[in-house]
Amino acid sequence: MNKSLYTISCILLSGFMAACGGSSKNTESSNTNMDENKTAESKLPEYRALDKPQVNLSEFKTDKDGYIILFDGTNMKGWRGYGKDNVPGKWTVDNGAIKFNGSGGGEAQDGDGGDLIFAHKFKNFELELEYKVAKGSNSGIFILAQEIESKDPKTGEMRMEPIYISSPEAQVLDNENHPDAKLGKDNNRKSMSLYDMIPAKPQNAKPFGEWNQAKIIVSKGTVVHGQNGENVVEYHLWTPQWTDMLQASKFSEEKWPLAFELLNNVGGPDREGYIGLQDHGDDVWFRNIRIKVLD
């Protein structure tokens, strides 16, 4: 995974165009593209995806609808911290829900915090859950996430990258009281939006303190977000349109080369990954978490 599939394909395409001849203008354009791609590739740090053991889904109950119960309201079996082997202390079971106990530190994520993942990779699935936020809270739901380490250019040591560098995020937010709701573009940072890319329409999130229903379907690259009984977002991974959206976001090739590399090839070579819940430093609850495997 140390070279971008996207970048490699562009280089090959540019080389093919130059080799096939054409006007000097086309050749110059091809050479320019090759130079740009080499520059983009050179910005990428050395990185790798961790390969940790996964839990056996046969150990988890399946309900009458064919969904596997990922959280039964009593314990966090199968869950662990992103890049960790245990559940961070700020994630607890609270009245039948998984709760993150906010530190007020935003995305600082101290030693007892950090994002939470279910330790099994999924490919095509229907994920259902309920979420509730406290006043002014921010969180998110991640899909197809990888655990990514990159080399620090100053120290040469490997360090964990944030989960959202490899994973599309369904935003979870108190739309009325968190400032992120007013950032981004066209409300694309409000609840159940594809964060910083596609706004949820209609925006039907309930106020803080009330439970919301969320659903995410992933099927052969098509992703649909549902909120409170309505489909609010649809997008298509691994397409030119997906690449264009990334280029127009905070994860563009110019602004964040590694994020662009990973998100443009989301799910890695097997097109599968972890489901995650975000520590953004605020109180948030998740319950009734279940998944139906489609492949």
PDB file of C-alpha atoms in Angstrom:
ATOM      1  CA  MET A   1       0.000   0.000   0.000  1.00  0.00           C
ATOM      2  CA  ASN A   2       3.015   2.313  -0.136  1.00  0.00           C
ATOM      3  CA  LYS A   3       2.148   3.716  -3.572  1.00  0.00           C
ATOM      4  CA  SER A   4      -1.088   5.330  -4.651  1.00  0.00           C
ATOM      5  CA  LEU A   5      -3.170   3.256  -7.039  1.00  0.00           C
ATOM      6  CA  TYR A   6      -4.670   6.510  -8.260  1.00  0.00           C
ATOM      7  CA  THR A   7      -1.309   8.141  -8.809  1.00  0.00           C
ATOM      8  CA  ILE A   8       0.162   5.061 -10.488  1.00  0.00           C
ATOM      9  CA  SER A   9      -2.754   4.853 -12.913  1.00  0.00           C
ATOM     10  CA  CYS A  10      -2.420   8.539 -13.778  1.00  0.00           C
ATOM     11  CA  ILE A  11       1.307   8.133 -14.434  1.00  0.00           C
ATOM     12  CA  LEU A  12       0.678   5.117 -16.648  1.00  0.00           C
ATOM     13  CA  LEU A  13      -2.049   6.953 -18.522  1.00  0.00           C
ATOM     14  CA  SER A  14       0.142  10.017 -19.076  1.00  0.00           C
ATOM     15  CA  GLY A  15       3.010   7.839 -20.284  1.00  0.00           C
ATOM     16  CA  PHE A  16       0.701   6.007 -22.680  1.00  0.00           C
ATOM     17  CA  MET A  17      -0.516   9.289 -24.181  1.00  0.00           C
ATOM     18  CA  ALA A  18       3.040  10.553 -24.704  1.00  0.00           C
ATOM     19  CA  ALA A  19       4.179   7.270 -26.250  1.00  0.00           C
ATOM     20  CA  CYS A  20       1.277   7.276 -28.689  1.00  0.00           C
ATOM     21  CA  GLY A  21       2.465  10.543 -30.235  1.00  0.00           C
ATOM     22  CA  GLY A  22       0.158  13.411 -31.100  1.00  0.00           C
ATOM     23  CA  SER A  23       0.930  17.098 -31.140  1.00  0.00           C
ATOM     24  CA  SER A  24       3.774  18.645 -29.191  1.00  0.00           C
ATOM     25  CA  LYS A  25       1.126  20.392 -27.089  1.00  0.00           C
ATOM     26  CA  ASN A  26      -0.308  17.026 -25.978  1.00  0.00           C
ATOM     27  CA  THR A  27       3.182  15.734 -25.221  1.00  0.00           C
ATOM     28  CA  GLU A  28       3.944  18.806 -23.108  1.00  0.00           C
ATOM     29  CA  SER A  29       0.647  18.351 -21.277  1.00  0.00           C
ATOM     30  CA  SER A  30       1.467  14.702 -20.599  1.00  0.00           C
ATOM     31  CA  ASN A  31       4.909  15.610 -19.281  1.00  0.00           C
ATOM     32  CA  THR A  32       3.360  18.257 -17.049  1.00  0.00           C
ATOM     33  CA  ASN A  33       0.891  15.707 -15.669  1.00  0.00           C
ATOM     34  CA  MET A  34       3.728  13.283 -14.974  1.00  0.00           C
ATOM     35  CA  ASP A  35       5.667  15.981 -13.128  1.00  0.00           C
ATOM     36  CA  GLU A  36       2.598  16.892 -11.055  1.00  0.00           C
ATOM     37  CA  ASN A  37       1.959  13.242 -10.176  1.00  0.00           C
ATOM     38  CA  LYS A  38       5.572  12.710  -9.166  1.00  0.00           C
ATOM     39  CA  THR A  39       5.339  15.797  -6.957  1.00  0.00           C
ATOM     40  CA  ALA A  40       2.087  14.553  -5.367  1.00  0.00           C
ATOM     41  CA  GLU A  41       3.577  11.110  -4.809  1.00  0.00           C
ATOM     42  CA  SER A  42       6.702  12.582  -3.223  1.00  0.00           C
ATOM     43  CA  LYS A  43       4.548  14.319  -0.604  1.00  0.00           C
ATOM     44  CA  LEU A  44       3.257  10.992   0.686  1.00  0.00           C
ATOM     45  CA  PRO A  45       4.909   9.799   3.892  1.00  0.00           C
ATOM     46  CA  GLU A  46       5.816   6.160   4.318  1.00  0.00           C
ATOM     47  CA  TYR A  47       2.777   4.428   5.815  1.00  0.00           C
ATOM     48  CA  ARG A  48       1.248   1.050   6.526  1.00  0.00           C
ATOM     49  CA  ALA A  49      -2.054  -0.480   7.628  1.00  0.00           C
ATOM     50  CA  LEU A  50      -1.967  -2.462  10.861  1.00  0.00           C
ATOM     51  CA  ASP A  51      -3.100  -6.072  10.638  1.00  0.00           C
ATOM     52  CA  LYS A  52      -4.613  -6.936  14.017  1.00  0.00           C
ATOM     53  CA  PRO A  53      -6.634 -10.073  14.846  1.00  0.00           C
ATOM     54  CA  GLN A  54     -10.350  -9.825  14.179  1.00  0.00           C
ATOM     55  CA  VAL A  55     -13.180 -11.137  16.318  1.00  0.00           C
ATOM     56  CA  ASN A  56     -15.221 -14.136  15.160  1.00  0.00           C
ATOM     57  CA  LEU A  57     -18.752 -13.036  14.238  1.00  0.00           C
ATOM     58  CA  SER A  58     -20.104 -16.491  15.089  1.00  0.00           C
ATOM     59  CA  GLU A  59     -19.632 -15.541  18.749  1.00  0.00           C
ATOM     60  CA  PHE A  60     -22.288 -12.813  18.461  1.00  0.00           C
ATOM     61  CA  LYS A  61     -26.047 -13.259  18.488  1.00  0.00           C
ATOM     62  CA  THR A  62     -28.175 -12.783  15.397  1.00  0.00           C
ATOM     63  CA  ASP A  63     -31.675 -11.332  15.811  1.00  0.00           C
ATOM     64  CA  LYS A  64     -34.891 -12.382  14.078  1.00  0.00           C
ATOM     65  CA  ASP A  65     -34.240  -9.912  11.231  1.00  0.00           C
ATOM     66  CA  GLY A  66     -30.887 -11.458  10.382  1.00  0.00           C
ATOM     67  CA  TYR A  67     -28.788  -8.689  11.942  1.00  0.00           C
ATOM     68  CA  ILE A  68     -25.720  -9.467  14.055  1.00  0.00           C
ATOM     69  CA  ILE A  69     -25.866  -7.709  17.428  1.00  0.00           C
ATOM     70  CA  LEU A  70     -22.639  -5.704  17.791  1.00  0.00           C
ATOM     71  CA  PHE A  71     -23.636  -4.258  21.170  1.00  0.00           C
ATOM     72  CA  ASP A  72     -26.163  -5.929  23.451  1.00  0.00           C
ATOM     73  CA  GLY A  73     -26.459  -3.109  25.969  1.00  0.00           C
ATOM     74  CA  THR A  74     -24.463  -4.840  28.707  1.00  0.00           C
ATOM     75  CA  ASN A  75     -20.793  -5.058  27.658  1.00  0.00           C
ATOM     76  CA  MET A  76     -18.408  -3.999  24.897  1.00  0.00           C
ATOM     77  CA  LYS A  77     -17.348  -7.426  23.711  1.00  0.00           C
ATOM     78  CA  GLY A  78     -15.695  -7.109  20.293  1.00  0.00           C
ATOM     79  CA  TRP A  79     -14.901  -3.409  20.670  1.00  0.00           C
ATOM     80  CA  ARG A  80     -11.502  -1.788  21.230  1.00  0.00           C
ATOM     81  CA  GLY A  81      -9.783   1.529  20.800  1.00  0.00           C
ATOM     82  CA  TYR A  82      -8.504   2.557  17.388  1.00  0.00           C
ATOM     83  CA  GLY A  83      -4.847   1.498  17.318  1.00  0.00           C
ATOM     84  CA  LYS A  84      -5.242  -0.100  20.741  1.00  0.00           C
ATOM     85  CA  ASP A  85      -5.892  -3.537  22.206  1.00  0.00           C
ATOM     86  CA  ASN A  86      -8.380  -2.434  24.858  1.00  0.00           C
ATOM     87  CA  VAL A  87     -11.415  -0.193  25.311  1.00  0.00           C
ATOM     88  CA  PRO A  88     -10.282   3.293  26.419  1.00  0.00           C
ATOM     89  CA  GLY A  89     -11.566   4.267  29.847  1.00  0.00           C
ATOM     90  CA  LYS A  90     -13.709   7.172  28.667  1.00  0.00           C
ATOM     91  CA  TRP A  91     -15.931   4.722  26.748  1.00  0.00           C
ATOM     92  CA  THR A  92     -18.385   3.101  29.161  1.00  0.00           C
ATOM     93  CA  VAL A  93     -21.707   1.259  29.195  1.00  0.00           C
ATOM     94  CA  ASP A  94     -24.410   3.644  30.436  1.00  0.00           C
ATOM     95  CA  ASN A  95     -28.044   2.546  30.759  1.00  0.00           C
ATOM     96  CA  GLY A  96     -27.888   0.173  27.807  1.00  0.00           C
ATOM     97  CA  ALA A  97     -25.797   2.438  25.603  1.00  0.00           C
ATOM     98  CA  ILE A  98     -22.135   2.918  24.760  1.00  0.00           C
ATOM     99  CA  LYS A  99     -21.237   6.355  26.081  1.00  0.00           C
ATOM    100  CA  PHE A 100     -18.212   8.513  25.454  1.00  0.00           C
ATOM    101  CA  ASN A 101     -17.626  10.634  28.545  1.00  0.00           C
ATOM    102  CA  GLY A 102     -16.477  13.954  27.170  1.00  0.00           C
ATOM    103  CA  SER A 103     -13.254  15.549  28.277  1.00  0.00           C
ATOM    104  CA  GLY A 104     -14.068  18.918  26.739  1.00  0.00           C
ATOM    105  CA  GLY A 105     -10.773  18.773  24.875  1.00  0.00           C
ATOM    106  CA  GLY A 106     -12.151  18.524  21.351  1.00  0.00           C
ATOM    107  CA  GLU A 107     -10.135  16.124  19.226  1.00  0.00           C
ATOM    108  CA  ALA A 108      -7.247  16.094  21.698  1.00  0.00           C
ATOM    109  CA  GLN A 109      -8.103  12.498  22.634  1.00  0.00           C
ATOM    110  CA  ASP A 110      -6.113  11.946  25.828  1.00  0.00           C
ATOM    111  CA  GLY A 111      -4.789   8.572  26.968  1.00  0.00           C
ATOM    112  CA  ASP A 112      -8.153   7.361  28.282  1.00  0.00           C
ATOM    113  CA  GLY A 113      -9.948   8.422  25.108  1.00  0.00           C
ATOM    114  CA  GLY A 114      -9.629   7.880  21.389  1.00  0.00           C
ATOM    115  CA  ASP A 115     -11.955   6.510  18.755  1.00  0.00           C
ATOM    116  CA  LEU A 116     -13.696   3.164  19.243  1.00  0.00           C
ATOM    117  CA  ILE A 117     -13.881   0.412  16.604  1.00  0.00           C
ATOM    118  CA  PHE A 118     -15.588  -2.952  16.327  1.00  0.00           C
ATOM    119  CA  ALA A 119     -12.747  -5.398  15.713  1.00  0.00           C
ATOM    120  CA  HIS A 120     -14.000  -7.016  12.518  1.00  0.00           C
ATOM    121  CA  LYS A 121     -13.741  -5.727   8.955  1.00  0.00           C
ATOM    122  CA  PHE A 122     -16.936  -5.489   6.907  1.00  0.00           C
ATOM    123  CA  LYS A 123     -17.355  -5.084   3.146  1.00  0.00           C
ATOM    124  CA  ASN A 124     -21.022  -4.877   2.099  1.00  0.00           C
ATOM    125  CA  PHE A 125     -23.494  -4.363   4.917  1.00  0.00           C
ATOM    126  CA  GLU A 126     -26.453  -2.596   6.494  1.00  0.00           C
ATOM    127  CA  LEU A 127     -25.556  -0.935   9.786  1.00  0.00           C
ATOM    128  CA  GLU A 128     -28.285   0.275  12.132  1.00  0.00           C
ATOM    129  CA  LEU A 129     -27.946   2.101  15.442  1.00  0.00           C
ATOM    130  CA  GLU A 130     -29.342   4.905  17.540  1.00  0.00           C
ATOM    131  CA  TYR A 131     -27.377   7.913  18.747  1.00  0.00           C
ATOM    132  CA  LYS A 132     -27.919  10.756  21.190  1.00  0.00           C
ATOM    133  CA  VAL A 133     -25.773  13.841  21.819  1.00  0.00           C
ATOM    134  CA  ALA A 134     -25.449  16.208  24.741  1.00  0.00           C
ATOM    135  CA  LYS A 135     -25.812  19.951  24.196  1.00  0.00           C
ATOM    136  CA  GLY A 136     -23.075  21.191  21.873  1.00  0.00           C
ATOM    137  CA  SER A 137     -21.675  17.719  21.177  1.00  0.00           C
ATOM    138  CA  ASN A 138     -19.828  16.471  18.103  1.00  0.00           C
ATOM    139  CA  SER A 139     -19.048  12.881  17.086  1.00  0.00           C
ATOM    140  CA  GLY A 140     -19.249  10.625  14.041  1.00  0.00           C
ATOM    141  CA  ILE A 141     -19.708   7.134  12.629  1.00  0.00           C
ATOM    142  CA  PHE A 142     -16.914   5.722  10.465  1.00  0.00           C
ATOM    143  CA  ILE A 143     -17.086   2.967   7.855  1.00  0.00           C
ATOM    144  CA  LEU A 144     -14.452   0.933   5.970  1.00  0.00           C
ATOM    145  CA  ALA A 145     -11.764   2.316   8.283  1.00  0.00           C
ATOM    146  CA  GLN A 146      -8.158   1.129   8.351  1.00  0.00           C
ATOM    147  CA  GLU A 147      -5.674   1.494  11.201  1.00  0.00           C
ATOM    148  CA  ILE A 148      -2.917   3.545   9.585  1.00  0.00           C
ATOM    149  CA  GLU A 149       0.582   4.291  10.822  1.00  0.00           C
ATOM    150  CA  SER A 150       2.912   6.731   9.057  1.00  0.00           C
ATOM    151  CA  LYS A 151       6.555   7.654   9.525  1.00  0.00           C
ATOM    152  CA  ASP A 152       7.211  10.943  11.281  1.00  0.00           C
ATOM    153  CA  PRO A 153       9.513  12.855   8.902  1.00  0.00           C
ATOM    154  CA  LYS A 154      11.339  14.463  11.832  1.00  0.00           C
ATOM    155  CA  THR A 155      11.903  11.485  14.131  1.00  0.00           C
ATOM    156  CA  GLY A 156      11.578   8.592  11.691  1.00  0.00           C
ATOM    157  CA  GLU A 157       9.247   6.832  14.146  1.00  0.00           C
ATOM    158  CA  MET A 158       5.904   5.336  13.164  1.00  0.00           C
ATOM    159  CA  ARG A 159       2.835   7.131  14.540  1.00  0.00           C
ATOM    160  CA  MET A 160      -0.906   6.511  14.357  1.00  0.00           C
ATOM    161  CA  GLU A 161      -2.858   8.623  11.903  1.00  0.00           C
ATOM    162  CA  PRO A 162      -6.421   9.682  12.829  1.00  0.00           C
ATOM    163  CA  ILE A 163      -9.176   7.275  11.819  1.00  0.00           C
ATOM    164  CA  TYR A 164     -10.870   9.754   9.479  1.00  0.00           C
ATOM    165  CA  ILE A 165      -7.823   9.807   7.209  1.00  0.00           C
ATOM    166  CA  SER A 166      -8.965   6.476   5.747  1.00  0.00           C
ATOM    167  CA  SER A 167     -12.692   6.400   6.463  1.00  0.00           C
ATOM    168  CA  PRO A 168     -15.807   8.236   5.226  1.00  0.00           C
ATOM    169  CA  GLU A 169     -17.592   9.789   8.197  1.00  0.00           C
ATOM    170  CA  ALA A 170     -21.304  10.114   8.844  1.00  0.00           C
ATOM    171  CA  GLN A 171     -21.435  13.216  11.031  1.00  0.00           C
ATOM    172  CA  VAL A 172     -23.102  13.111  14.448  1.00  0.00           C
ATOM    173  CA  LEU A 173     -23.765  16.599  15.798  1.00  0.00           C
ATOM    174  CA  ASP A 174     -25.904  18.906  17.873  1.00  0.00           C
ATOM    175  CA  ASN A 175     -26.843  21.010  14.853  1.00  0.00           C
ATOM    176  CA  GLU A 176     -28.218  23.893  16.888  1.00  0.00           C
ATOM    177  CA  ASN A 177     -25.376  24.387  19.351  1.00  0.00           C
ATOM    178  CA  HIS A 178     -22.096  23.174  17.840  1.00  0.00           C
ATOM    179  CA  PRO A 179     -20.167  25.637  15.627  1.00  0.00           C
ATOM    180  CA  ASP A 180     -19.236  22.947  13.103  1.00  0.00           C
ATOM    181  CA  ALA A 181     -22.835  23.083  11.855  1.00  0.00           C
ATOM    182  CA  LYS A 182     -22.089  26.509  10.369  1.00  0.00           C
ATOM    183  CA  LEU A 183     -18.795  25.502   8.753  1.00  0.00           C
ATOM    184  CA  GLY A 184     -18.154  23.479   5.619  1.00  0.00           C
ATOM    185  CA  LYS A 185     -20.412  24.118   2.631  1.00  0.00           C
ATOM    186  CA  ASP A 186     -24.197  23.936   2.228  1.00  0.00           C
ATOM    187  CA  ASN A 187     -24.624  22.336   5.674  1.00  0.00           C
ATOM    188  CA  ASN A 188     -22.349  19.386   4.832  1.00  0.00           C
ATOM    189  CA  ARG A 189     -21.171  19.170   8.425  1.00  0.00           C
ATOM    190  CA  LYS A 190     -24.599  18.680   9.972  1.00  0.00           C
ATOM    191  CA  SER A 191     -25.844  15.380  11.352  1.00  0.00           C
ATOM    192  CA  MET A 192     -25.579  12.271   9.111  1.00  0.00           C
ATOM    193  CA  SER A 193     -23.986  14.292   6.320  1.00  0.00           C
ATOM    194  CA  LEU A 194     -21.005  12.759   4.584  1.00  0.00           C
ATOM    195  CA  TYR A 195     -18.642  14.965   6.552  1.00  0.00           C
ATOM    196  CA  ASP A 196     -17.356  17.976   4.592  1.00  0.00           C
ATOM    197  CA  MET A 197     -18.657  16.589   1.289  1.00  0.00           C
ATOM    198  CA  ILE A 198     -22.423  15.933   1.006  1.00  0.00           C
ATOM    199  CA  PRO A 199     -25.125  17.524   3.200  1.00  0.00           C
ATOM    200  CA  ALA A 200     -27.874  15.321   4.607  1.00  0.00           C
ATOM    201  CA  LYS A 201     -31.181  16.202   2.941  1.00  0.00           C
ATOM    202  CA  PRO A 202     -33.628  16.461   4.510  1.00  0.00           C
ATOM    203  CA  GLN A 203     -31.837  17.492   7.680  1.00  0.00           C
ATOM    204  CA  ASN A 204     -34.145  15.769  10.150  1.00  0.00           C
ATOM    205  CA  ALA A 205     -31.966  15.266  13.236  1.00  0.00           C
ATOM    206  CA  LYS A 206     -33.685  15.575  16.592  1.00  0.00           C
ATOM    207  CA  PRO A 207     -32.470  18.045  19.234  1.00  0.00           C
ATOM    208  CA  PHE A 208     -29.777  17.193  21.757  1.00  0.00           C
ATOM    209  CA  GLY A 209     -30.923  14.790  24.450  1.00  0.00           C
ATOM    210  CA  GLU A 210     -33.222  12.863  22.078  1.00  0.00           C
ATOM    211  CA  TRP A 211     -32.471   9.557  20.353  1.00  0.00           C
ATOM    212  CA  ASN A 212     -31.969   9.495  16.591  1.00  0.00           C
ATOM    213  CA  GLN A 213     -32.118   6.461  14.323  1.00  0.00           C
ATOM    214  CA  ALA A 214     -29.188   6.056  11.923  1.00  0.00           C
ATOM    215  CA  LYS A 215     -28.649   3.605   9.085  1.00  0.00           C
ATOM    216  CA  ILE A 216     -25.689   3.192   6.726  1.00  0.00           C
ATOM    217  CA  ILE A 217     -25.834   0.829   3.754  1.00  0.00           C
ATOM    218  CA  VAL A 218     -22.685  -0.109   1.827  1.00  0.00           C
ATOM    219  CA  SER A 219     -23.254  -2.208  -1.284  1.00  0.00           C
ATOM    220  CA  LYS A 220     -20.532  -2.625  -3.919  1.00  0.00           C
ATOM    221  CA  GLY A 221     -19.431   0.974  -3.597  1.00  0.00           C
ATOM    222  CA  THR A 222     -22.837   2.597  -3.224  1.00  0.00           C
ATOM    223  CA  VAL A 223     -23.279   4.144   0.223  1.00  0.00           C
ATOM    224  CA  VAL A 224     -26.561   5.452   1.637  1.00  0.00           C
ATOM    225  CA  HIS A 225     -27.026   7.297   4.927  1.00  0.00           C
ATOM    226  CA  GLY A 226     -30.421   7.144   6.594  1.00  0.00           C
ATOM    227  CA  GLN A 227     -31.648   9.241   9.511  1.00  0.00           C
ATOM    228  CA  ASN A 228     -34.912   8.899  11.405  1.00  0.00           C
ATOM    229  CA  GLY A 229     -36.551   6.792   8.699  1.00  0.00           C
ATOM    230  CA  GLU A 230     -35.454   8.795   5.630  1.00  0.00           C
ATOM    231  CA  ASN A 231     -32.551   8.361   3.225  1.00  0.00           C
ATOM    232  CA  VAL A 232     -30.554  11.587   3.419  1.00  0.00           C
ATOM    233  CA  VAL A 233     -27.250  10.947   1.562  1.00  0.00           C
ATOM    234  CA  GLU A 234     -26.078   8.748  -1.312  1.00  0.00           C
ATOM    235  CA  TYR A 235     -22.621   8.501  -2.866  1.00  0.00           C
ATOM    236  CA  HIS A 236     -20.513   6.089  -4.888  1.00  0.00           C
ATOM    237  CA  LEU A 237     -17.009   5.054  -3.877  1.00  0.00           C
ATOM    238  CA  TRP A 238     -14.161   4.376  -6.326  1.00  0.00           C
ATOM    239  CA  THR A 239     -15.684   6.528  -9.080  1.00  0.00           C
ATOM    240  CA  PRO A 240     -14.486   9.738 -10.792  1.00  0.00           C
ATOM    241  CA  GLN A 241     -17.256  11.568  -8.933  1.00  0.00           C
ATOM    242  CA  TRP A 242     -15.863  10.315  -5.600  1.00  0.00           C
ATOM    243  CA  THR A 243     -12.387  11.538  -6.556  1.00  0.00           C
ATOM    244  CA  ASP A 244     -13.800  14.926  -7.541  1.00  0.00           C
ATOM    245  CA  MET A 245     -15.567  15.269  -4.177  1.00  0.00           C
ATOM    246  CA  LEU A 246     -12.355  14.499  -2.343  1.00  0.00           C
ATOM    247  CA  GLN A 247     -10.496  17.091  -4.393  1.00  0.00           C
ATOM    248  CA  ALA A 248     -13.092  19.707  -3.413  1.00  0.00           C
ATOM    249  CA  SER A 249     -12.871  18.865   0.318  1.00  0.00           C
ATOM    250  CA  LYS A 250     -10.364  19.252   3.142  1.00  0.00           C
ATOM    251  CA  PHE A 251      -9.012  15.845   2.047  1.00  0.00           C
ATOM    252  CA  SER A 252      -7.792  16.998  -1.377  1.00  0.00           C
ATOM    253  CA  GLU A 253      -4.527  15.777  -2.868  1.00  0.00           C
ATOM    254  CA  GLU A 254      -3.017  19.228  -2.439  1.00  0.00           C
ATOM    255  CA  LYS A 255      -4.176  19.871   1.135  1.00  0.00           C
ATOM    256  CA  TRP A 256      -3.707  16.377   2.579  1.00  0.00           C
ATOM    257  CA  PRO A 257      -1.962  13.919   0.233  1.00  0.00           C
ATOM    258  CA  LEU A 258      -2.117  10.903   2.543  1.00  0.00           C
ATOM    259  CA  ALA A 259      -5.824  11.376   3.284  1.00  0.00           C
ATOM    260  CA  PHE A 260      -6.516  11.695  -0.438  1.00  0.00           C
ATOM    261  CA  GLU A 261      -4.483   8.558  -1.147  1.00  0.00           C
ATOM    262  CA  LEU A 262      -6.341   6.484   1.440  1.00  0.00           C
ATOM    263  CA  LEU A 263      -9.836   7.851   0.902  1.00  0.00           C
ATOM    264  CA  ASN A 264      -9.564   7.622  -2.866  1.00  0.00           C
ATOM    265  CA  ASN A 265      -8.840   3.919  -2.335  1.00  0.00           C
ATOM    266  CA  VAL A 266     -11.126   3.573   0.688  1.00  0.00           C
ATOM    267  CA  GLY A 267     -11.289   0.069   2.130  1.00  0.00           C
ATOM    268  CA  GLY A 268      -7.816  -0.809   0.892  1.00  0.00           C
ATOM    269  CA  PRO A 269      -7.179  -3.580  -1.653  1.00  0.00           C
ATOM    270  CA  ASP A 270      -9.965  -5.759  -0.195  1.00  0.00           C
ATOM    271  CA  ARG A 271     -12.455  -2.868  -0.053  1.00  0.00           C
ATOM    272  CA  GLU A 272     -13.405  -3.627   3.536  1.00  0.00           C
ATOM    273  CA  GLY A 273     -12.758  -2.055   6.912  1.00  0.00           C
ATOM    274  CA  TYR A 274     -13.809  -1.317  10.472  1.00  0.00           C
ATOM    275  CA  ILE A 275     -16.871   0.470  11.814  1.00  0.00           C
ATOM    276  CA  GLY A 276     -15.865   3.204  14.240  1.00  0.00           C
ATOM    277  CA  LEU A 277     -17.353   5.678  16.709  1.00  0.00           C
ATOM    278  CA  GLN A 278     -15.655   9.025  17.192  1.00  0.00           C
ATOM    279  CA  ASP A 279     -14.160  10.597  20.286  1.00  0.00           C
ATOM    280  CA  HIS A 280     -14.484  14.324  19.597  1.00  0.00           C
ATOM    281  CA  GLY A 281     -14.197  15.219  23.256  1.00  0.00           C
ATOM    282  CA  ASP A 282     -17.967  15.502  23.845  1.00  0.00           C
ATOM    283  CA  ASP A 283     -20.639  13.385  25.527  1.00  0.00           C
ATOM    284  CA  VAL A 284     -22.369  11.061  23.065  1.00  0.00           C
ATOM    285  CA  TRP A 285     -24.318   7.797  23.329  1.00  0.00           C
ATOM    286  CA  PHE A 286     -24.850   4.893  20.897  1.00  0.00           C
ATOM    287  CA  ARG A 287     -27.193   1.925  21.359  1.00  0.00           C
ATOM    288  CA  ASN A 288     -29.029  -0.875  19.515  1.00  0.00           C
ATOM    289  CA  ILE A 289     -26.013  -1.371  17.234  1.00  0.00           C
ATOM    290  CA  ARG A 290     -26.572  -4.160  14.746  1.00  0.00           C
ATOM    291  CA  ILE A 291     -25.324  -5.127  11.273  1.00  0.00           C
ATOM    292  CA  LYS A 292     -26.489  -7.321   8.410  1.00  0.00           C
ATOM    293  CA  VAL A 293     -23.706  -8.684   6.214  1.00  0.00           C
ATOM    294  CA  LEU A 294     -24.650  -8.470   2.527  1.00  0.00           C
ATOM    295  CA  ASP A 295     -21.775 -10.386   0.951  1.00  0.00           C
TER     296      ASP A 295
END
